[in-house]
XYZ file of C-alpha atoms in Angstrom:
346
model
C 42.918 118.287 176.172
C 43.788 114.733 175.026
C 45.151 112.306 177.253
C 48.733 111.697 175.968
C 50.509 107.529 176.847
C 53.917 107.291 176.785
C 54.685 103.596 176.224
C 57.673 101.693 177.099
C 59.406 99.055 175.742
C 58.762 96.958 179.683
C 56.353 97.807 181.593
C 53.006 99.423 182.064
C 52.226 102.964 180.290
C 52.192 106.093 181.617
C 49.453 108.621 180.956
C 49.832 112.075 180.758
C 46.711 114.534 181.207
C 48.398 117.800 182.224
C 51.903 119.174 182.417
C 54.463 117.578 183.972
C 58.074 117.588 185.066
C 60.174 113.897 183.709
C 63.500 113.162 185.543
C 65.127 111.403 188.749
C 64.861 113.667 190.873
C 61.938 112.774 193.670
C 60.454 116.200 193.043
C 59.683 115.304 189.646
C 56.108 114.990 188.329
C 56.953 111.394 186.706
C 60.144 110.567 188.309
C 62.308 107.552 186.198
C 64.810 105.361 187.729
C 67.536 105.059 184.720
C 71.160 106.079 185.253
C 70.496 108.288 181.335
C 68.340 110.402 182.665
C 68.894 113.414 184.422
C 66.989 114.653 187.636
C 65.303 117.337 185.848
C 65.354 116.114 182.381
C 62.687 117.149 180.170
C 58.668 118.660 180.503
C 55.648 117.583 178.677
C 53.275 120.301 178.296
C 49.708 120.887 176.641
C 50.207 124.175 174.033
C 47.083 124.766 172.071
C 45.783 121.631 171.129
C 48.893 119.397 171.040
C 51.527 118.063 173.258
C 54.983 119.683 173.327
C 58.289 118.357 174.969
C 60.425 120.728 176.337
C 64.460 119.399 177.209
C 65.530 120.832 180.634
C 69.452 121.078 179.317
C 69.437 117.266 180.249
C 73.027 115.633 180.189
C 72.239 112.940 177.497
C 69.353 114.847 175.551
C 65.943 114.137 174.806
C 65.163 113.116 171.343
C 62.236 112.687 168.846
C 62.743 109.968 166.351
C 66.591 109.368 166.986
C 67.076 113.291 166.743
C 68.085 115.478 169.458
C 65.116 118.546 170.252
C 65.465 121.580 172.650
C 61.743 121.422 172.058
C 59.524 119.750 169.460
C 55.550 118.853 169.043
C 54.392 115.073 169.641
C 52.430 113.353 166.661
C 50.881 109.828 167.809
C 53.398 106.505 166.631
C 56.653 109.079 167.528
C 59.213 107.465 169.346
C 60.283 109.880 172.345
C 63.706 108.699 173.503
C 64.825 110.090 177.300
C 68.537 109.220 177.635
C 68.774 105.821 176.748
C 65.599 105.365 177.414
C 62.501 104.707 174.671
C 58.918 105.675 174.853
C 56.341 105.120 172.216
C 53.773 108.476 171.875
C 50.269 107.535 171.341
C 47.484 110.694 171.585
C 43.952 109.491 172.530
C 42.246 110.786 169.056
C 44.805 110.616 166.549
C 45.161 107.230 164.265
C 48.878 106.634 162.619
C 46.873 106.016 158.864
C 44.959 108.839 158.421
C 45.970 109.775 155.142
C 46.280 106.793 153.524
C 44.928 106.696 150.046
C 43.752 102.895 148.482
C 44.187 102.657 145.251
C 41.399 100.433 142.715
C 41.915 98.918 139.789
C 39.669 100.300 136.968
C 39.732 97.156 134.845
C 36.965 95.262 136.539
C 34.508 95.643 133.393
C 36.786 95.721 130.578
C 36.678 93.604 127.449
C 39.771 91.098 126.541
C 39.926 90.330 122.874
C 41.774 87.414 121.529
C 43.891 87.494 118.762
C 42.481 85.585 115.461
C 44.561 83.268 113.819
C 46.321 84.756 110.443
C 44.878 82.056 107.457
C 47.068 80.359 105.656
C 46.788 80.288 101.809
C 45.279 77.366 100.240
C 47.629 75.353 98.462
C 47.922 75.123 94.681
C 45.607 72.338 92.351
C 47.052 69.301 91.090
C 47.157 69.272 87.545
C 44.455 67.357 85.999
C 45.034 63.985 84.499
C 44.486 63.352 80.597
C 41.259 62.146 80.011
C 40.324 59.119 77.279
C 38.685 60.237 74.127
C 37.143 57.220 73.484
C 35.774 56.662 76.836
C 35.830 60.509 78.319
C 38.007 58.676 81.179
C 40.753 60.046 83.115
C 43.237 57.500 82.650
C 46.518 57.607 84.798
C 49.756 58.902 83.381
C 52.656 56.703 82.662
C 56.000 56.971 82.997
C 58.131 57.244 79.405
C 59.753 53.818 77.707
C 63.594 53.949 78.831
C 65.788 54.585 76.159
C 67.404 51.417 74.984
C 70.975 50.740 75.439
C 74.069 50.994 73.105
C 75.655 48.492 70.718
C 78.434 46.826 72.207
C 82.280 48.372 71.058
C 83.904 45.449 67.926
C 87.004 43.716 69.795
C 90.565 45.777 69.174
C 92.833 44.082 66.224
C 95.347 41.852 67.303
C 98.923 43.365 67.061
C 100.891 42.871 63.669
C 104.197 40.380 63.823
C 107.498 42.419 62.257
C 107.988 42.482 59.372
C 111.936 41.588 60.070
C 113.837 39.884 62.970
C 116.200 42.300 65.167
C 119.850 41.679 64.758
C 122.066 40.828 67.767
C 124.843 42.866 68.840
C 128.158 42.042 66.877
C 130.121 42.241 70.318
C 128.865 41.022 73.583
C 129.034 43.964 76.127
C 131.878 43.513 78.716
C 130.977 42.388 82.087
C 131.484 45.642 84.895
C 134.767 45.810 86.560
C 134.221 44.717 90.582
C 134.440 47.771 92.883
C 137.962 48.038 94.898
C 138.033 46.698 98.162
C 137.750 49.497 100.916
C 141.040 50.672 102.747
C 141.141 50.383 106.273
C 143.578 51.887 108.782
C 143.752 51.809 112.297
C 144.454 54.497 114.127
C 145.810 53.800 117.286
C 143.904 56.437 120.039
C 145.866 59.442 121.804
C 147.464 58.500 124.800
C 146.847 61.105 127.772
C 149.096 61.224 131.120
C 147.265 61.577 134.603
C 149.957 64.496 135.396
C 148.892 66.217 131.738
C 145.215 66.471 132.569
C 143.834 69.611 134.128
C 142.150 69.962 137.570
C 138.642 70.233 137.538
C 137.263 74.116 138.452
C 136.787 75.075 142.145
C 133.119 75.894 143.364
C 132.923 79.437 144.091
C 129.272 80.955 145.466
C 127.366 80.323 148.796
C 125.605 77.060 149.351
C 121.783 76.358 149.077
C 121.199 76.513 152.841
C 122.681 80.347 153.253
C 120.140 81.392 150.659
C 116.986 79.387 152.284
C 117.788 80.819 155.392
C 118.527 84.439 154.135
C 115.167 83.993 152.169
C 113.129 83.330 155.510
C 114.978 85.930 157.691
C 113.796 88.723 154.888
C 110.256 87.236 154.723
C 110.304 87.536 158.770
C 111.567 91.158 158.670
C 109.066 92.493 155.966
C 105.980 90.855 158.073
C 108.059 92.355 161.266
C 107.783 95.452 159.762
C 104.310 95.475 158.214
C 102.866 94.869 161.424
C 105.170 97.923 163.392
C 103.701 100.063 160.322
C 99.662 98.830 161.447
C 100.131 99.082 164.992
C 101.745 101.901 164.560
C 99.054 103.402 162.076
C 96.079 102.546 164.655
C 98.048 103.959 167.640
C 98.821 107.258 165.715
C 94.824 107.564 164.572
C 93.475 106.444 168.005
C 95.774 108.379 170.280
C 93.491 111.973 169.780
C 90.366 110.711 171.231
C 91.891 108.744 173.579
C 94.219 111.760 175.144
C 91.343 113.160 174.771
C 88.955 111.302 177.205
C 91.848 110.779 179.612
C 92.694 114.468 180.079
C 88.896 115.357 180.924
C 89.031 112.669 183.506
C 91.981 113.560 184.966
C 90.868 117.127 185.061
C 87.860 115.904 186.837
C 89.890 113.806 189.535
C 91.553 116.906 190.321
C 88.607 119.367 190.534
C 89.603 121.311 187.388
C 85.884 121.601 186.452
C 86.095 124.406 183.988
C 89.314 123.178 182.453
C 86.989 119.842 181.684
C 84.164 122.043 180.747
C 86.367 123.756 177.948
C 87.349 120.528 176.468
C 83.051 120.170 175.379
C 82.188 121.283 171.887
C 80.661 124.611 170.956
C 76.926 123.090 170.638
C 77.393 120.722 173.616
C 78.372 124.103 175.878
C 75.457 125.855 174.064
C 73.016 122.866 174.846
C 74.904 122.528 178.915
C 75.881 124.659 181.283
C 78.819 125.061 183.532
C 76.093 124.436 186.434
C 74.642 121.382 184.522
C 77.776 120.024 183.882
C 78.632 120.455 187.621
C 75.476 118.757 188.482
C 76.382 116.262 186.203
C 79.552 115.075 187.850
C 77.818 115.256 190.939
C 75.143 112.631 189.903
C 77.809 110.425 188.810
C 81.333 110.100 191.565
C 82.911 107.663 188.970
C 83.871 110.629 187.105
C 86.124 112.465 189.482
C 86.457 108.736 192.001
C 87.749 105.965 189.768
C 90.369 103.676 189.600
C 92.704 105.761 187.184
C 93.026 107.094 183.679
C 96.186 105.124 182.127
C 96.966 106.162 178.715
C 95.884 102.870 176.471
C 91.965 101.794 177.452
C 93.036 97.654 178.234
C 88.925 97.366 179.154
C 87.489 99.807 176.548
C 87.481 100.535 172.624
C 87.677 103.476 170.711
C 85.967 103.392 167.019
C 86.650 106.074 164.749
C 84.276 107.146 161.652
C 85.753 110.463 159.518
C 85.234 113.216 162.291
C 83.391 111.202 165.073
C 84.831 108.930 167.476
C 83.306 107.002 170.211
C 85.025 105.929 173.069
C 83.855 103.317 175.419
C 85.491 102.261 178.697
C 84.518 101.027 182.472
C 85.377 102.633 185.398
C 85.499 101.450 188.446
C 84.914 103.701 192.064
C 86.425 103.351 195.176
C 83.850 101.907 196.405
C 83.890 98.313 193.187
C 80.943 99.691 191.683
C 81.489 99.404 188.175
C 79.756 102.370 185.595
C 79.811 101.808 181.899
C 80.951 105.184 180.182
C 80.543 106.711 176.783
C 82.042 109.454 175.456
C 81.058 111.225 172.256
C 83.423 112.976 170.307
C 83.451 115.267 167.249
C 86.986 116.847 165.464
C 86.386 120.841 165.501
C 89.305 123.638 164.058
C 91.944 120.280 164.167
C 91.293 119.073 167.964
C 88.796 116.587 169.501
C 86.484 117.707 171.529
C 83.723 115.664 173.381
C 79.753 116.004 172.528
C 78.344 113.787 174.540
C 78.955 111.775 178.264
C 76.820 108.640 178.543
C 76.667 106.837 181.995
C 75.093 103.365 182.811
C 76.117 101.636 186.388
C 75.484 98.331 187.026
């Protein structure tokens, strides 16, 4: 057998080397102060050659990474969660890498070849100079004579005098008549009697100010109205898990234990039974002793996700001691129903 450590986040470790009994309750093999856990919660037992946990119907379930077991083997590195309450699972001879494969590289002797340059084509020969053949000298070649320039254009021929004089006009031409001199009139402007004129037109409408203030009483009564529509909205979504939570409890108060059962969900009653769930609100007197269950939660909040709600609230005893509840709840055939009660007193 192979010692099994249960390790939590505070505190010192507890090692397991035989069967045992986990809860509150002082007959318990490893008995756990935590307001989660139930008084016979779970066993931890040795089948064959691993470790098996075993839930004892526990009020807030036991669970093996973050999923709720009736009963489920332990593998070293699993987290084993009581409640509320964490443990990490290591099993003396078991390592969390075996397995683990390392992969090499398989490059370590290759070869990396360089790309050679491409080589350019070598560029064309000048032409060869003419060579001297007196001397058999290259001699260097010179540019051609310019062409010389044109003979200057002979000057244009004077004009030729007439031949004969013009004759003058036999009659001077008569000087133009002066234009006539513009007619003026004045025309003396239309005379109009105060009594003839008529009155100006009367203003007809409303004035600027009635349509400011109509304009701000409308904007006031849309924003009026979107936030009735909200508030109503969240009301009308939060109202099922809240009525809910508040009719269990007041079930409860009054002793109605199997009307309160009834209001669980089909797995929750198949995972707790009407004795656990009396045992339950035994553990606990803020369920049936509290200070009331009004109908809006003033010190809670309810948070709503498709078919799941969660519903948190305080209440408070007789007594002033104050216990933190959470209730679970899941939508089934149109109603809500609740999964799950978690507890935590201060």
């Amino acid at each position: 057998m192979r010692k099994l450590r249960l390790i939590p986040v505070f505190g010192a470790p507890i090692e397991i080397t035989n069967d045992v009994l986990i809860g509150r309750d002082a007959a318990c093999d490893v008995v756990v102060a935590d307001g989660s856990i139930s008084r016979r919660h779970a066993r931890v037992e040795w089948r064959g050659q691993n470790w098996v946990v075993v839930d004892q119907a526990s009020a807030n379930g036991t669970f093996v990474d973050s999923q709720r077991v009736g009963e489920a083997g332990l593998r070293h590195g699993q987290e084993l969660r009581f409640g509320g309450l964490p443990f990490k699972v290591a099993i003396e001879g078991e390592d969390e890498d075996v397995g683990a494969t390392i992969a090499t590289s398989g490059l370590a002797g290759a070869t990396i070849l360089a790309p050679s340059p491409v080589p350019r084509p070598p560029a064309p020969p000048a032409p060869p100079a003419p060579a001297d053949q007196d001397s058999g000298t290259t001699s260097p070649v010179l540019p051609p004579p310019a062409a010389p320039p044109p003979p200057p254009r002979p000057p244009a021929a004077a004009p030729r005098p007439p031949a004969v004089a013009p004759r003058p006009p036999a009659v001077a031409p008569r000087p133009p008549a002066p234009p006539p001199p513009p007619v003026t009139a004045s025309i003396p402007p239309r005379q109009r009697s105060a009594a003839s004129a008529p009155p100006p037109p009367a203003r007809t409408g409303r004035s600027p100010l009635f349509w400011v203030a109509t304009g701000c009483l409308g904007c006031f009564g849309i924003v009026g109205l979107i936030a009735i529509l909200l508030g109503g909205g969240f009301y009308a979504r939060t109202r099922g898990p809240m009525d809910a939570v508040r009719s269990q409890l007041a079930e409860i108060e009054q002793g109605h234990l199997d009307q309160a059962y009834a209001r669980l969900t089909t797995q929750a009653q198949s995972e707790m039974s009407f004795e656990d769930f009396q045992r339950l609100v035994e553990d606990h007197p803020a369920l049936r002793d509290h200070s009331g269950s009004p109908s809006w939660f003033p010190d809670g909040s309810v948070n709503i996700v498709n078919d799941h709600a969660t519903v948190k609230r305080t209440l408070v005893t007789s007594g002033g001691t104050r216990v933190d509840a959470t209730f679970e709840l899941v939508k089934e055939a149109g109603a809500w129903r609740i999964s799950g009660i978690r507890l935590e007193s201060d």
